[in-house]
mmCIF file of C-alpha atoms and ligand atoms in Angstrom:
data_model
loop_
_atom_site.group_PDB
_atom_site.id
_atom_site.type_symbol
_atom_site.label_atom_id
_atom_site.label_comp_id
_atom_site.label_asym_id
_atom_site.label_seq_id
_atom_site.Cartn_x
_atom_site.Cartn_y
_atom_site.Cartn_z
ATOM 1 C CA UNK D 1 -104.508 48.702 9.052
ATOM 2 C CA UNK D 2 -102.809 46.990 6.025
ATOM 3 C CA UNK D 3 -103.985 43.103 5.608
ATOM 4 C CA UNK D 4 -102.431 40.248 5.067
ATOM 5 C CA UNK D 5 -103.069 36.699 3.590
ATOM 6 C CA UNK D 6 -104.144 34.799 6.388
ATOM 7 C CA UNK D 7 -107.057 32.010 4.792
ATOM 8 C CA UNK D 8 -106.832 30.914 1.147
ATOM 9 C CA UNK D 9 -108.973 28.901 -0.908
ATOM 10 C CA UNK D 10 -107.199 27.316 -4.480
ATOM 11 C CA UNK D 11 -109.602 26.420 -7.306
ATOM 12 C CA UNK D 12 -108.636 23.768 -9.952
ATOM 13 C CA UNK D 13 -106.184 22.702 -7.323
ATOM 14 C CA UNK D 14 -105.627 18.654 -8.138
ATOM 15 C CA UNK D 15 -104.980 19.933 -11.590
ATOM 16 C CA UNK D 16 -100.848 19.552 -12.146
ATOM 17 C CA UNK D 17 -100.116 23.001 -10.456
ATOM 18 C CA UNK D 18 -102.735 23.137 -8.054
ATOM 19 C CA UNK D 19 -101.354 19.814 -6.425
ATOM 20 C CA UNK D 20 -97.991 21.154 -5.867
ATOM 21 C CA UNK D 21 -99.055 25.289 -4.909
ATOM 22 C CA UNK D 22 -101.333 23.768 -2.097
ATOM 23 C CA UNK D 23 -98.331 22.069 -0.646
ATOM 24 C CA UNK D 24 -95.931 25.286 -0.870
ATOM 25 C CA UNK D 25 -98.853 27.348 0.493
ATOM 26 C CA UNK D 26 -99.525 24.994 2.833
ATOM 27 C CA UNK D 27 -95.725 24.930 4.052
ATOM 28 C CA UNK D 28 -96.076 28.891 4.467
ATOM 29 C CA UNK D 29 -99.415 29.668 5.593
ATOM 30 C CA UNK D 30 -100.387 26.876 7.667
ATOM 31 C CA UNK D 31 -102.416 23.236 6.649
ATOM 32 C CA UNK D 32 -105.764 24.581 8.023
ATOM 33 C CA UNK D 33 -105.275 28.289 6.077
ATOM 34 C CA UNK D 34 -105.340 26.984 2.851
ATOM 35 C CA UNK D 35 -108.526 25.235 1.305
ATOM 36 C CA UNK D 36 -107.904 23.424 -2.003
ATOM 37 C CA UNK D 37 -111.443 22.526 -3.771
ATOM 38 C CA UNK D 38 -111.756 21.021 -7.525
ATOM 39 C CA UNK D 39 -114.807 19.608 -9.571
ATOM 40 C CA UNK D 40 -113.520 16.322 -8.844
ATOM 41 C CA UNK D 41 -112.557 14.290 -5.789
ATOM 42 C CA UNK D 42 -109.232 12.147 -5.964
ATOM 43 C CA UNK D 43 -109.034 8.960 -3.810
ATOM 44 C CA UNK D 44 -105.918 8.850 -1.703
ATOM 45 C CA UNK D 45 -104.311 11.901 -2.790
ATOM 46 C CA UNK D 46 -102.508 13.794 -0.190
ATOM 47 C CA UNK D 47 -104.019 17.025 -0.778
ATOM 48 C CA UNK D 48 -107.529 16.003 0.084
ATOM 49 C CA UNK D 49 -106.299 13.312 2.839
ATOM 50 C CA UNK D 50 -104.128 15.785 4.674
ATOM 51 C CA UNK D 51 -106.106 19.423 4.875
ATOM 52 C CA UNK D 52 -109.452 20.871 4.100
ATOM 53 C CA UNK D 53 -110.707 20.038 0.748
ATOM 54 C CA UNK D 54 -113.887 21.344 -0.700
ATOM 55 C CA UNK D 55 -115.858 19.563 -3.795
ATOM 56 C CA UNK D 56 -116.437 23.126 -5.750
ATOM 57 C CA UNK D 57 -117.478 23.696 -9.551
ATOM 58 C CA UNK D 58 -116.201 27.047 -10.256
ATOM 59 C CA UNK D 59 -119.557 27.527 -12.698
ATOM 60 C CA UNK D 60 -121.632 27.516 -9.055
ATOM 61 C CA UNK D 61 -121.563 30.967 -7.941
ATOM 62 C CA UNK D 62 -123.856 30.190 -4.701
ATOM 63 C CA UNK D 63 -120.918 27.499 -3.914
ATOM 64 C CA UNK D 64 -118.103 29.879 -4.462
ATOM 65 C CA UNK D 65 -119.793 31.768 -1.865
ATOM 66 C CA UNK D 66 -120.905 28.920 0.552
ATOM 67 C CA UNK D 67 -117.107 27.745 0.748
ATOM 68 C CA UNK D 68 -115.633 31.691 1.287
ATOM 69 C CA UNK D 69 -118.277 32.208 4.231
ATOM 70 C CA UNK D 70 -117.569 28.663 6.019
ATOM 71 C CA UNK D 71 -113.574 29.542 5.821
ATOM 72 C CA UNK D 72 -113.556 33.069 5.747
ATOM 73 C CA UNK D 73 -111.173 33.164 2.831
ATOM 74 C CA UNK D 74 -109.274 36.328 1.990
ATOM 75 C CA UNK D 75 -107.136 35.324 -1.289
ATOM 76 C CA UNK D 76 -108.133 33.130 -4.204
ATOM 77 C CA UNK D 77 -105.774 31.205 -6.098
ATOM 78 C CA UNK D 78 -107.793 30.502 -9.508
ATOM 79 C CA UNK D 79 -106.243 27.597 -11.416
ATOM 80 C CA UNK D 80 -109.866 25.914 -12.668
ATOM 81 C CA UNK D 81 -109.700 25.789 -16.205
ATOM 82 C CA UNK D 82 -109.630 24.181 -19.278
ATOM 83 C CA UNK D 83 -106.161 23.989 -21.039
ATOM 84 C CA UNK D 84 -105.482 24.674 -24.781
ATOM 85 C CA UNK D 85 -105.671 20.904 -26.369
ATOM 86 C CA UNK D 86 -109.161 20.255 -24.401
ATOM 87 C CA UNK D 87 -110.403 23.701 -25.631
ATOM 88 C CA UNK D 88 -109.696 23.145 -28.852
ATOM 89 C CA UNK D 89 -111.704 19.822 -28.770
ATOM 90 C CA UNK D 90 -114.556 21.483 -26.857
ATOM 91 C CA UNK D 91 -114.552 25.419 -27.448
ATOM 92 C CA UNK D 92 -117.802 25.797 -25.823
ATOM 93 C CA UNK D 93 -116.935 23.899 -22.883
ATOM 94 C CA UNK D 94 -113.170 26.218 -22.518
ATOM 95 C CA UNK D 95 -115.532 29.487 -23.036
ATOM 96 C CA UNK D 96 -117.936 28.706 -20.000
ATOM 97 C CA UNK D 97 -115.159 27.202 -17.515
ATOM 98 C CA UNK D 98 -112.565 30.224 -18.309
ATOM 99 C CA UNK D 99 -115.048 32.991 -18.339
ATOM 100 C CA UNK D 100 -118.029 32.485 -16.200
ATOM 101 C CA UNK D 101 -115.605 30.754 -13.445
ATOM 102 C CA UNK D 102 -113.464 33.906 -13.647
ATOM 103 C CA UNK D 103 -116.252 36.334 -13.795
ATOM 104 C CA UNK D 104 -117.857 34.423 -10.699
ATOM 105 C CA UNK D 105 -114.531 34.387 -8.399
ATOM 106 C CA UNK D 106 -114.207 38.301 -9.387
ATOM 107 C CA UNK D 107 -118.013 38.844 -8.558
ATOM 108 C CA UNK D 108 -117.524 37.186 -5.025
ATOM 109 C CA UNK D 109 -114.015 39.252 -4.884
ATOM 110 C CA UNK D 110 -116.043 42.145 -4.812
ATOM 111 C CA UNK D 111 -119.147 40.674 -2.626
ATOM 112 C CA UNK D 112 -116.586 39.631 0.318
ATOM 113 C CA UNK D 113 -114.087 42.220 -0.352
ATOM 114 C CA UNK D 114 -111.281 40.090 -0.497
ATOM 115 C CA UNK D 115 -107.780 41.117 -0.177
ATOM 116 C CA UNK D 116 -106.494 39.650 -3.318
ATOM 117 C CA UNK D 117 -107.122 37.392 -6.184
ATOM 118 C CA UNK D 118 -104.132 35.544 -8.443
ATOM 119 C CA UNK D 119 -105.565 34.111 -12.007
ATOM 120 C CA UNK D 120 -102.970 32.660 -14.033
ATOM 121 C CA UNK D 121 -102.775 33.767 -18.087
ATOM 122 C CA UNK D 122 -100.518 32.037 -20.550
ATOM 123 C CA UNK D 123 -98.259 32.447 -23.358
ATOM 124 C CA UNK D 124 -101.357 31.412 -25.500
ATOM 125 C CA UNK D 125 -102.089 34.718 -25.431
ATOM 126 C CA UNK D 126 -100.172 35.880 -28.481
ATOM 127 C CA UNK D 127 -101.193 34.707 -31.531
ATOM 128 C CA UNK D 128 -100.247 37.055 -35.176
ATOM 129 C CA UNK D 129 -98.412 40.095 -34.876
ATOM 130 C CA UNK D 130 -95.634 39.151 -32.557
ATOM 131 C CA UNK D 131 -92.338 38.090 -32.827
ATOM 132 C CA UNK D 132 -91.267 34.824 -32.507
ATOM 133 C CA UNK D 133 -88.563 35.884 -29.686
ATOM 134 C CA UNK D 134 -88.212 37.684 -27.255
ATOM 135 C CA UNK D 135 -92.285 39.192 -27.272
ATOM 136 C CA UNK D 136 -92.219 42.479 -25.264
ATOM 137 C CA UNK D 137 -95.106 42.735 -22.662
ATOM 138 C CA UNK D 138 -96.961 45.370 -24.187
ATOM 139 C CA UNK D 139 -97.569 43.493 -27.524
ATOM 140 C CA UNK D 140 -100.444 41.941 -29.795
ATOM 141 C CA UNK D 141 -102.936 40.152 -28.321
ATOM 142 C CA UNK D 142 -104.721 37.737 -31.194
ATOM 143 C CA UNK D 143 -104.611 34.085 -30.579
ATOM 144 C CA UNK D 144 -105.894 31.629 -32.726
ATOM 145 C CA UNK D 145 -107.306 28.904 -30.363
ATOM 146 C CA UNK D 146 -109.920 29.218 -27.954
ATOM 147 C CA UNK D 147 -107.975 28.466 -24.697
ATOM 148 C CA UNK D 148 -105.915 31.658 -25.846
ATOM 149 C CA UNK D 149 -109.104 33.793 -26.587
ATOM 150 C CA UNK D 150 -110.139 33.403 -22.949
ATOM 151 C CA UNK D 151 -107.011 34.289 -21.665
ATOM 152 C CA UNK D 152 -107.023 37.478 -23.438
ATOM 153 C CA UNK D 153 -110.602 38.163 -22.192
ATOM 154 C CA UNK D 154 -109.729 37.037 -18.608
ATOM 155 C CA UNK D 155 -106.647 39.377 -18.505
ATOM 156 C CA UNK D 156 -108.804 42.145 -19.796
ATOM 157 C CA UNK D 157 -111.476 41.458 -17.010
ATOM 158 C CA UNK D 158 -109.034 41.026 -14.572
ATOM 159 C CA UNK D 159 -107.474 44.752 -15.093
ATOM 160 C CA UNK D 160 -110.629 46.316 -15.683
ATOM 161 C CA UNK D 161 -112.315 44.901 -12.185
ATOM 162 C CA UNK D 162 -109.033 46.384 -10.869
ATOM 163 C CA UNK D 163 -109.606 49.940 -12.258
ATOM 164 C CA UNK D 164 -113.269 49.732 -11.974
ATOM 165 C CA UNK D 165 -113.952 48.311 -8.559
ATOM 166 C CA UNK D 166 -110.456 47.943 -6.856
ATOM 167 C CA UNK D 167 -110.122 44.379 -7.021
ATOM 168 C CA UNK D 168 -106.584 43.535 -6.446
ATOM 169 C CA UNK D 169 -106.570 40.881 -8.593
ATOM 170 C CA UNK D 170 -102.970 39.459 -10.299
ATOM 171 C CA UNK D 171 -101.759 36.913 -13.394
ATOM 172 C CA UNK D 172 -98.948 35.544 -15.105
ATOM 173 C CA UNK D 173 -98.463 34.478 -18.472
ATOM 174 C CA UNK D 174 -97.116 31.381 -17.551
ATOM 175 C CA UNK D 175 -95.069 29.170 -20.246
ATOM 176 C CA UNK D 176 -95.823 25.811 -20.459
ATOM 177 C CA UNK D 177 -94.688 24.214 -16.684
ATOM 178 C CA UNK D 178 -92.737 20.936 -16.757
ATOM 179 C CA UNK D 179 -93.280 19.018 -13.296
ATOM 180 C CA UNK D 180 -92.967 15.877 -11.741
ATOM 181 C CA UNK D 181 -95.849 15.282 -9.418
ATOM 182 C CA UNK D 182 -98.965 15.407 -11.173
ATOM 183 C CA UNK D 183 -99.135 14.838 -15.025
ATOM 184 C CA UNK D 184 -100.337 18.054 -17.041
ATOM 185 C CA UNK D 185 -104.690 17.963 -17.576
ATOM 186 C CA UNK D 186 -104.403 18.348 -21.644
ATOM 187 C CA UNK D 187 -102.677 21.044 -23.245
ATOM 188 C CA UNK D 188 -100.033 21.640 -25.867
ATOM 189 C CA UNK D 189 -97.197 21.957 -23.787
ATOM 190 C CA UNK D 190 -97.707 18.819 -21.981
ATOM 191 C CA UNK D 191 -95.240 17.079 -24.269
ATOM 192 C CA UNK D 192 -92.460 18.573 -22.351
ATOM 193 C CA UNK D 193 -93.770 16.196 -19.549
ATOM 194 C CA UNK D 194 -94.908 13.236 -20.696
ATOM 195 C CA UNK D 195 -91.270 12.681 -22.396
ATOM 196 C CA UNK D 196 -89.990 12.546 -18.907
ATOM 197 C CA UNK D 197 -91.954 9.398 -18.025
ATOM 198 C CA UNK D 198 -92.161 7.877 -21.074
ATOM 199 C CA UNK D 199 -88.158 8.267 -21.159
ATOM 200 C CA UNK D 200 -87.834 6.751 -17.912
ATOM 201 C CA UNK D 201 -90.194 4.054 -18.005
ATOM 202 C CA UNK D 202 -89.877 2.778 -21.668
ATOM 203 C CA UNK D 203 -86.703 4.312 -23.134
ATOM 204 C CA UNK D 204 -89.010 5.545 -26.019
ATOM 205 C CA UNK D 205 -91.667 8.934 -27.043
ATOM 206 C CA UNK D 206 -93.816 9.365 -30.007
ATOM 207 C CA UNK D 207 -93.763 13.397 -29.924
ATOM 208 C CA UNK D 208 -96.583 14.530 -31.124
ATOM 209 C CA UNK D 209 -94.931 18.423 -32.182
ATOM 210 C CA UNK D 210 -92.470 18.819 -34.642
ATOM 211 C CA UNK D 211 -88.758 18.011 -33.655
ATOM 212 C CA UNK D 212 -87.663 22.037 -34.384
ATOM 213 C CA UNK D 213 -90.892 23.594 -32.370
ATOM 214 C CA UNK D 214 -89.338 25.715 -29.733
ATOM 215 C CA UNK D 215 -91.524 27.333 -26.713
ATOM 216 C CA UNK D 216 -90.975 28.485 -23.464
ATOM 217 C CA UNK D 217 -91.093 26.389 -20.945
ATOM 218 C CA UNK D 218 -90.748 26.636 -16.893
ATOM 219 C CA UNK D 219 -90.164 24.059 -14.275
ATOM 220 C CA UNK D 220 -92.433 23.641 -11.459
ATOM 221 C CA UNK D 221 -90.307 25.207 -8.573
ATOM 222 C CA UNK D 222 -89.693 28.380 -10.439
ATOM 223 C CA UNK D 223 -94.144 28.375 -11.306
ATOM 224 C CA UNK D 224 -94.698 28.116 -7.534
ATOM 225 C CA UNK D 225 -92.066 30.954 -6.401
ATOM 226 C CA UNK D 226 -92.848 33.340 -8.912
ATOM 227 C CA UNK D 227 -97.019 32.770 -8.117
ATOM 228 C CA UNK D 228 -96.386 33.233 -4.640
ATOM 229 C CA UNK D 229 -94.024 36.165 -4.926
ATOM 230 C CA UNK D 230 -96.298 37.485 -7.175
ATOM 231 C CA UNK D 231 -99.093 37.080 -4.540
ATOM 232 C CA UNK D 232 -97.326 39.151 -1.975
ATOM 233 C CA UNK D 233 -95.806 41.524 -3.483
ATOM 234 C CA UNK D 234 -96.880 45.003 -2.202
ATOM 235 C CA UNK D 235 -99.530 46.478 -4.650
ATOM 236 C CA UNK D 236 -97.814 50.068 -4.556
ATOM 237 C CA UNK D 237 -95.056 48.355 -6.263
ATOM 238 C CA UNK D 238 -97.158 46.754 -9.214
ATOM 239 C CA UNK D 239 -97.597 48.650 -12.409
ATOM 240 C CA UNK D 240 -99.196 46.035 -14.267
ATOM 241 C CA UNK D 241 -101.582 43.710 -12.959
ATOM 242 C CA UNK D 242 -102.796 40.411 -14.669
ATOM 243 C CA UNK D 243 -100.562 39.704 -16.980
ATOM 244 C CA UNK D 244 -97.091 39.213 -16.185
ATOM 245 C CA UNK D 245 -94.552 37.828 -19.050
ATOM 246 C CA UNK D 246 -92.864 35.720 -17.139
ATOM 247 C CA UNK D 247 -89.830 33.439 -18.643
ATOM 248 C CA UNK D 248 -87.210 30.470 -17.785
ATOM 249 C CA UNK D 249 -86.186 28.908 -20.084
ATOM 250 C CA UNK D 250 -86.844 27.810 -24.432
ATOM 251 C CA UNK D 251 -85.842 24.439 -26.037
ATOM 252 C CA UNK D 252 -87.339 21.942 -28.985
ATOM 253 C CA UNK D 253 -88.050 18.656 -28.239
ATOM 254 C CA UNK D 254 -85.088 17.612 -30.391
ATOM 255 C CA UNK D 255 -83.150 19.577 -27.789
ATOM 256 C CA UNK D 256 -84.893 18.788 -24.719
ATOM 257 C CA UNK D 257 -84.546 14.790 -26.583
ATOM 258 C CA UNK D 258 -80.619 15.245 -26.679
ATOM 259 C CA UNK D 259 -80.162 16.375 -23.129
ATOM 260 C CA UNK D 260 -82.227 13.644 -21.538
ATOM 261 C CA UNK D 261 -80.054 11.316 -23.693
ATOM 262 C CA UNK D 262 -77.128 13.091 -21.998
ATOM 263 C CA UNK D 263 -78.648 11.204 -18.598
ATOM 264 C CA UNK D 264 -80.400 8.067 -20.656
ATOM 265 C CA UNK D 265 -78.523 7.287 -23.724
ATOM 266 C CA UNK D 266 -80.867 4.789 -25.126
ATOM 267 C CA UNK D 267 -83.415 6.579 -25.125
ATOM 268 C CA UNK D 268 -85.376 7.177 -28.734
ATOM 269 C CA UNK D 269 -87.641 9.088 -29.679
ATOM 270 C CA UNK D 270 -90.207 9.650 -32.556
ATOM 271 C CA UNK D 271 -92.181 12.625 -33.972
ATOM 272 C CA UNK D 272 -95.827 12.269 -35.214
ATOM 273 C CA UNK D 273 -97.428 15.900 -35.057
ATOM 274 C CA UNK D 274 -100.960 15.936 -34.583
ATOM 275 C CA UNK D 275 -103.597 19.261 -34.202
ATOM 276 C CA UNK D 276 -101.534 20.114 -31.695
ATOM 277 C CA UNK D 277 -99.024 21.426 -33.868
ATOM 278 C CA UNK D 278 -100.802 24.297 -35.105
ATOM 279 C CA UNK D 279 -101.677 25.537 -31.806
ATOM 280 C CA UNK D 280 -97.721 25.439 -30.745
ATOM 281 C CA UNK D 281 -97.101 27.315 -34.058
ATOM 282 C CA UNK D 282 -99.344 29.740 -33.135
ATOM 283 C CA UNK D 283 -97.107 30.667 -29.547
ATOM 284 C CA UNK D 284 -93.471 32.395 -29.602
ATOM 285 C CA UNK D 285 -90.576 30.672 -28.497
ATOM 286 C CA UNK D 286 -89.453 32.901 -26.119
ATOM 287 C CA UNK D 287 -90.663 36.659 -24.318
ATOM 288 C CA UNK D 288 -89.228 39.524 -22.403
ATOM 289 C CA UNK D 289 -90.314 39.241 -19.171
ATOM 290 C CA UNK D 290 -88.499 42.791 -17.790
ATOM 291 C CA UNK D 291 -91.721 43.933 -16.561
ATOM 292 C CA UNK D 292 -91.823 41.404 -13.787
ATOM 293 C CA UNK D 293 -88.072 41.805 -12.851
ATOM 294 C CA UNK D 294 -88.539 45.079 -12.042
ATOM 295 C CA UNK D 295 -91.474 45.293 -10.577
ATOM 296 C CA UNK D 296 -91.427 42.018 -7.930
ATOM 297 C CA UNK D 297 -87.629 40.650 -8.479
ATOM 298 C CA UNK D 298 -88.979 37.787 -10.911
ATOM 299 C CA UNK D 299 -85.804 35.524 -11.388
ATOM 300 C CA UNK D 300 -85.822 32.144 -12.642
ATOM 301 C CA UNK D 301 -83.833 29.115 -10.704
ATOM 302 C CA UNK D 302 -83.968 26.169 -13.728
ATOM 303 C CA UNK D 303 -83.178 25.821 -16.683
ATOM 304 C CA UNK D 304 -82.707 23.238 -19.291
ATOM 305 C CA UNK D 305 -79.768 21.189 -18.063
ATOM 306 C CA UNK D 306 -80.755 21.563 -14.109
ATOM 307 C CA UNK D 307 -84.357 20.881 -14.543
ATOM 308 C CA UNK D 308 -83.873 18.017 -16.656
ATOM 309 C CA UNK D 309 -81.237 16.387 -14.275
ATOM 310 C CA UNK D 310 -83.888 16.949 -11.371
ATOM 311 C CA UNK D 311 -86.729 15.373 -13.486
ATOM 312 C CA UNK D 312 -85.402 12.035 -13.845
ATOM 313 C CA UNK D 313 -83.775 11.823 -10.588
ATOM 314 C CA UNK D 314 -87.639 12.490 -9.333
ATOM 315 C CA UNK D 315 -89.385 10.115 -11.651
ATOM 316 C CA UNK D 316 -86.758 7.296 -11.926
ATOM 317 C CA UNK D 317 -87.359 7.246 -7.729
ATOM 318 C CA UNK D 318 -90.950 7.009 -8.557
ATOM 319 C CA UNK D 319 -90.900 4.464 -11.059
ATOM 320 C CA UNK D 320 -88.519 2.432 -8.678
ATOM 321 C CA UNK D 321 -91.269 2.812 -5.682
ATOM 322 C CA UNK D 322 -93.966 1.559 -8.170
ATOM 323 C CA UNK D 323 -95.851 4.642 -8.077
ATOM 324 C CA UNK D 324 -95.356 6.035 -12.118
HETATM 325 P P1 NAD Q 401 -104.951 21.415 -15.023
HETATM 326 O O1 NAD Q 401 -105.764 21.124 -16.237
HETATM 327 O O2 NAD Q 401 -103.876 20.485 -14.647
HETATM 328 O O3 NAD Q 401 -105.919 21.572 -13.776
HETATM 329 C C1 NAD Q 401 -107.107 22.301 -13.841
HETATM 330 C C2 NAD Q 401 -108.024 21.779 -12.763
HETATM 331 O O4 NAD Q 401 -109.274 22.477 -12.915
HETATM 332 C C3 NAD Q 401 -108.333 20.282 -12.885
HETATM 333 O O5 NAD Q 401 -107.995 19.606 -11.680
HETATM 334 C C4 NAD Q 401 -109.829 20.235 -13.158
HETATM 335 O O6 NAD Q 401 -110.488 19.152 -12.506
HETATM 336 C C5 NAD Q 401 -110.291 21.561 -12.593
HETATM 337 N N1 NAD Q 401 -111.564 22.012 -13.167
HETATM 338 C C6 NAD Q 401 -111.990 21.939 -14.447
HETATM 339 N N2 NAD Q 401 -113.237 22.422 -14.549
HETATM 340 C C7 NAD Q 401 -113.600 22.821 -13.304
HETATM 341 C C8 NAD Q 401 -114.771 23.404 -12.760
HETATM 342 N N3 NAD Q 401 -115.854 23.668 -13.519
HETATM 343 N N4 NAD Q 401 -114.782 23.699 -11.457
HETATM 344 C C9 NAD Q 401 -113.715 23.429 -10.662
HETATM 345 N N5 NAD Q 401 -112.598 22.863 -11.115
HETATM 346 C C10 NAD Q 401 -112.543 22.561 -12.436
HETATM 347 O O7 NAD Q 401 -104.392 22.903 -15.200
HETATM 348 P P2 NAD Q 401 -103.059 23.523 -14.610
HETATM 349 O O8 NAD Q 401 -101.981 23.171 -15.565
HETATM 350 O O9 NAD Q 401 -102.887 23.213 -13.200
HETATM 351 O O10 NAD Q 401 -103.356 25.078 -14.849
HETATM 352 C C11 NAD Q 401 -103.749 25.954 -13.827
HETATM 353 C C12 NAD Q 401 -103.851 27.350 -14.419
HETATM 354 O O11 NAD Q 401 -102.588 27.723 -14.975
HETATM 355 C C13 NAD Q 401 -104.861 27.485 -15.550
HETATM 356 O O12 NAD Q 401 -105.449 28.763 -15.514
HETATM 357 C C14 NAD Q 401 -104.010 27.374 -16.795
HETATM 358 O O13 NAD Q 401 -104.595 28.026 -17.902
HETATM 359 C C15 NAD Q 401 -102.752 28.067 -16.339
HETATM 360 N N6 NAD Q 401 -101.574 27.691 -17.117
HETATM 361 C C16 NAD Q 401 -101.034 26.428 -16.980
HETATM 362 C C17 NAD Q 401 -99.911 26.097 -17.729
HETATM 363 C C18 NAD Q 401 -99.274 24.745 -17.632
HETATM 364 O O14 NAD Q 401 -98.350 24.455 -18.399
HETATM 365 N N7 NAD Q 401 -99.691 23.880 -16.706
HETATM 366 C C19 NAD Q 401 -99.338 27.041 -18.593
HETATM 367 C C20 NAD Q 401 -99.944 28.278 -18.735
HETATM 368 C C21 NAD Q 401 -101.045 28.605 -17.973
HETATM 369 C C1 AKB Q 402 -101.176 24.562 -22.660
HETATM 370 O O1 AKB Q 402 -100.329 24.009 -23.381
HETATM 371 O O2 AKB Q 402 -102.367 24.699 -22.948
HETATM 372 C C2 AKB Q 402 -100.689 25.182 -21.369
HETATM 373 C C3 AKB Q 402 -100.349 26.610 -21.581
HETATM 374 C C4 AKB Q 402 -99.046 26.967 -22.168
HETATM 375 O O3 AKB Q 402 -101.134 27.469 -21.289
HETATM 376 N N1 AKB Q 402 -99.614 24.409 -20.880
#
């Protein structure tokens, strides 16, 4: 008999996509069916108030296991990890998280033959030998930061536990995600977001990338449908596996600057590029994401204009209730 996802368990999940995939999965699966955990324990936050909620380091194999006996999880949503600007600051530290807490939620795939496994990759997966638009999902893989080198290795992993042992396990390269709810937990990307509130709550950023930088971006709506549309499609159907191009939208901050103005015309802001810089020099500005069209009906809802209108309508209600 086929199966289906009935209990889930999301790692990582107070992180800034975590927060808002528990809610979706929670809408469509049921409160009780879907288990967020995370290293750390937030105080008042809905996620951990209002359904199960596990304290779980993804580096504890034994307590991987412990928490998929007690729930009987089937699926794993994998978001631990540590994001490009943090790995760059500690590479050792964004080697262990990325690669032993992938290579323990793979081992306990296999151990409790579970139906399926989704592990996010990233566009900091291309380094050299791409081109800057438009990168084609069969392309170069050689990044130049350490975030990116374990993304490589984890997509590798990934497709060879599915050839090897029959894990059905499934990524995305996601761009960077721009979102409203919880802020981003320290990559390179994370400018795109912390405009937003700066912009709304003191008329003023210091960027720290280069006004002309351009990368892909996604808003948060578009991150959650494609990783749950990704998570059910039908395997049969799935010619690739863990590493999905996946694409919305591309814009500099000088751009992204002007069309906030559009909304807040006083608003300045200022560029200071720090090491960050080199890391977004290192990604292309936009990719092909055909694969995952054709293969699960990928199709993106935002983009610059629409998502940018919905971002400060979100946090200029937040910052009016006090809570940004
Ligand atoms: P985040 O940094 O916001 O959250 C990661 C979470 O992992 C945090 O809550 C952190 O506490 C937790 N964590 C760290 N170490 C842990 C450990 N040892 N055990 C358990 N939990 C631990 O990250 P995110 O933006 O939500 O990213 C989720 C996934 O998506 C990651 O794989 C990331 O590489 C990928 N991704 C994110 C973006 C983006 O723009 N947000 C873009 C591309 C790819
Ligand atoms: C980062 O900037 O590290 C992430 C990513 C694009 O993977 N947002």
């Amino acid at each position: 008999m086929k199966r289906s996802i009935k209990k889930i368990l999301v790692t990582g999940a107070l992180g800034q996509i975590g927060t808002e995939l528990v809610l979706a999965l929670r809408k469509k699966y049921g409160v009780n069916n879907v288990i967020a955990s995370d290293i750390k324990h937030k105080e008042n936050n809905p996620l951990t108030k209002n359904g199960p909620f596990e304290i779980l380091d993804i580096l504890k194999l034994n307590d991987i296991e412990k928490t998929i006996e007690k729930y009987e999880i089937d699926t794993i949503f994998h978001l631990a990890a540590i994001l490009s600007a943090v790995g760059e600051k500690d590479p050792a530290l964004c080697w262990n998280v990325n690669m032993t807490g992938t290579l323990n939620i793979l081992n306990s795939s296999i151990k409790y033959n579970l139906l399926r496994v989704i592990i996010p990759s990233s566009i900091a997966v291309w380094g050299k030998g791409v081109p800057k638009y438009m990168v084609p999902q069969e392309s170069v893989l050689k990044p130049s930061s350490m975030y990116g080198v374990t993304k490589v290795a984890g997509e590798l992993l990934c497709d060879y536990y599915v050839q090897k042992f029959g894990v059905d396990c499934r990524g995305l390269r996601y761009p960077g995600i721009i979102s409203s709810e919880t802020l981003p937990g320290g990559g390179t990307t994370d400018y795109a977001v912390e405009i937003f509130y700066e912009a709304v709550k003191n008329n003023y950023y210091n960027c720290f990338l280069k006004p002309e930088t351009e990368l892909p971006m996604m808003y948060m709506p578009d991150c959650i449908k494609a990783t749950i549309d990704l998570a059910e499609a039908e395997f049969e159907d799935l010619k690739h596996h863990s590493d999905f191009n996946v694409a919305a939208m591309t814009f500099d901050a000088q751009t992204l600057a002007k069309e906030i103005q559009k909304h807040l015309p006083n608003f300045i802001i200022e560029y200071n590029p720090d090491y960050r810089q080199a890391i977004a020099d290192s990604w292309p500005a936009s990719i092909d994401d055909s694969a995952a069209r054709e293969e699960w009906n990928w199709k993106p809802n935002y983009d610059l204009g629409a998502m940018t209108k919905d971002m400060l309508e979100k946090l200029t209600k937040k910052f009016k209730d006090g809570l940004i």
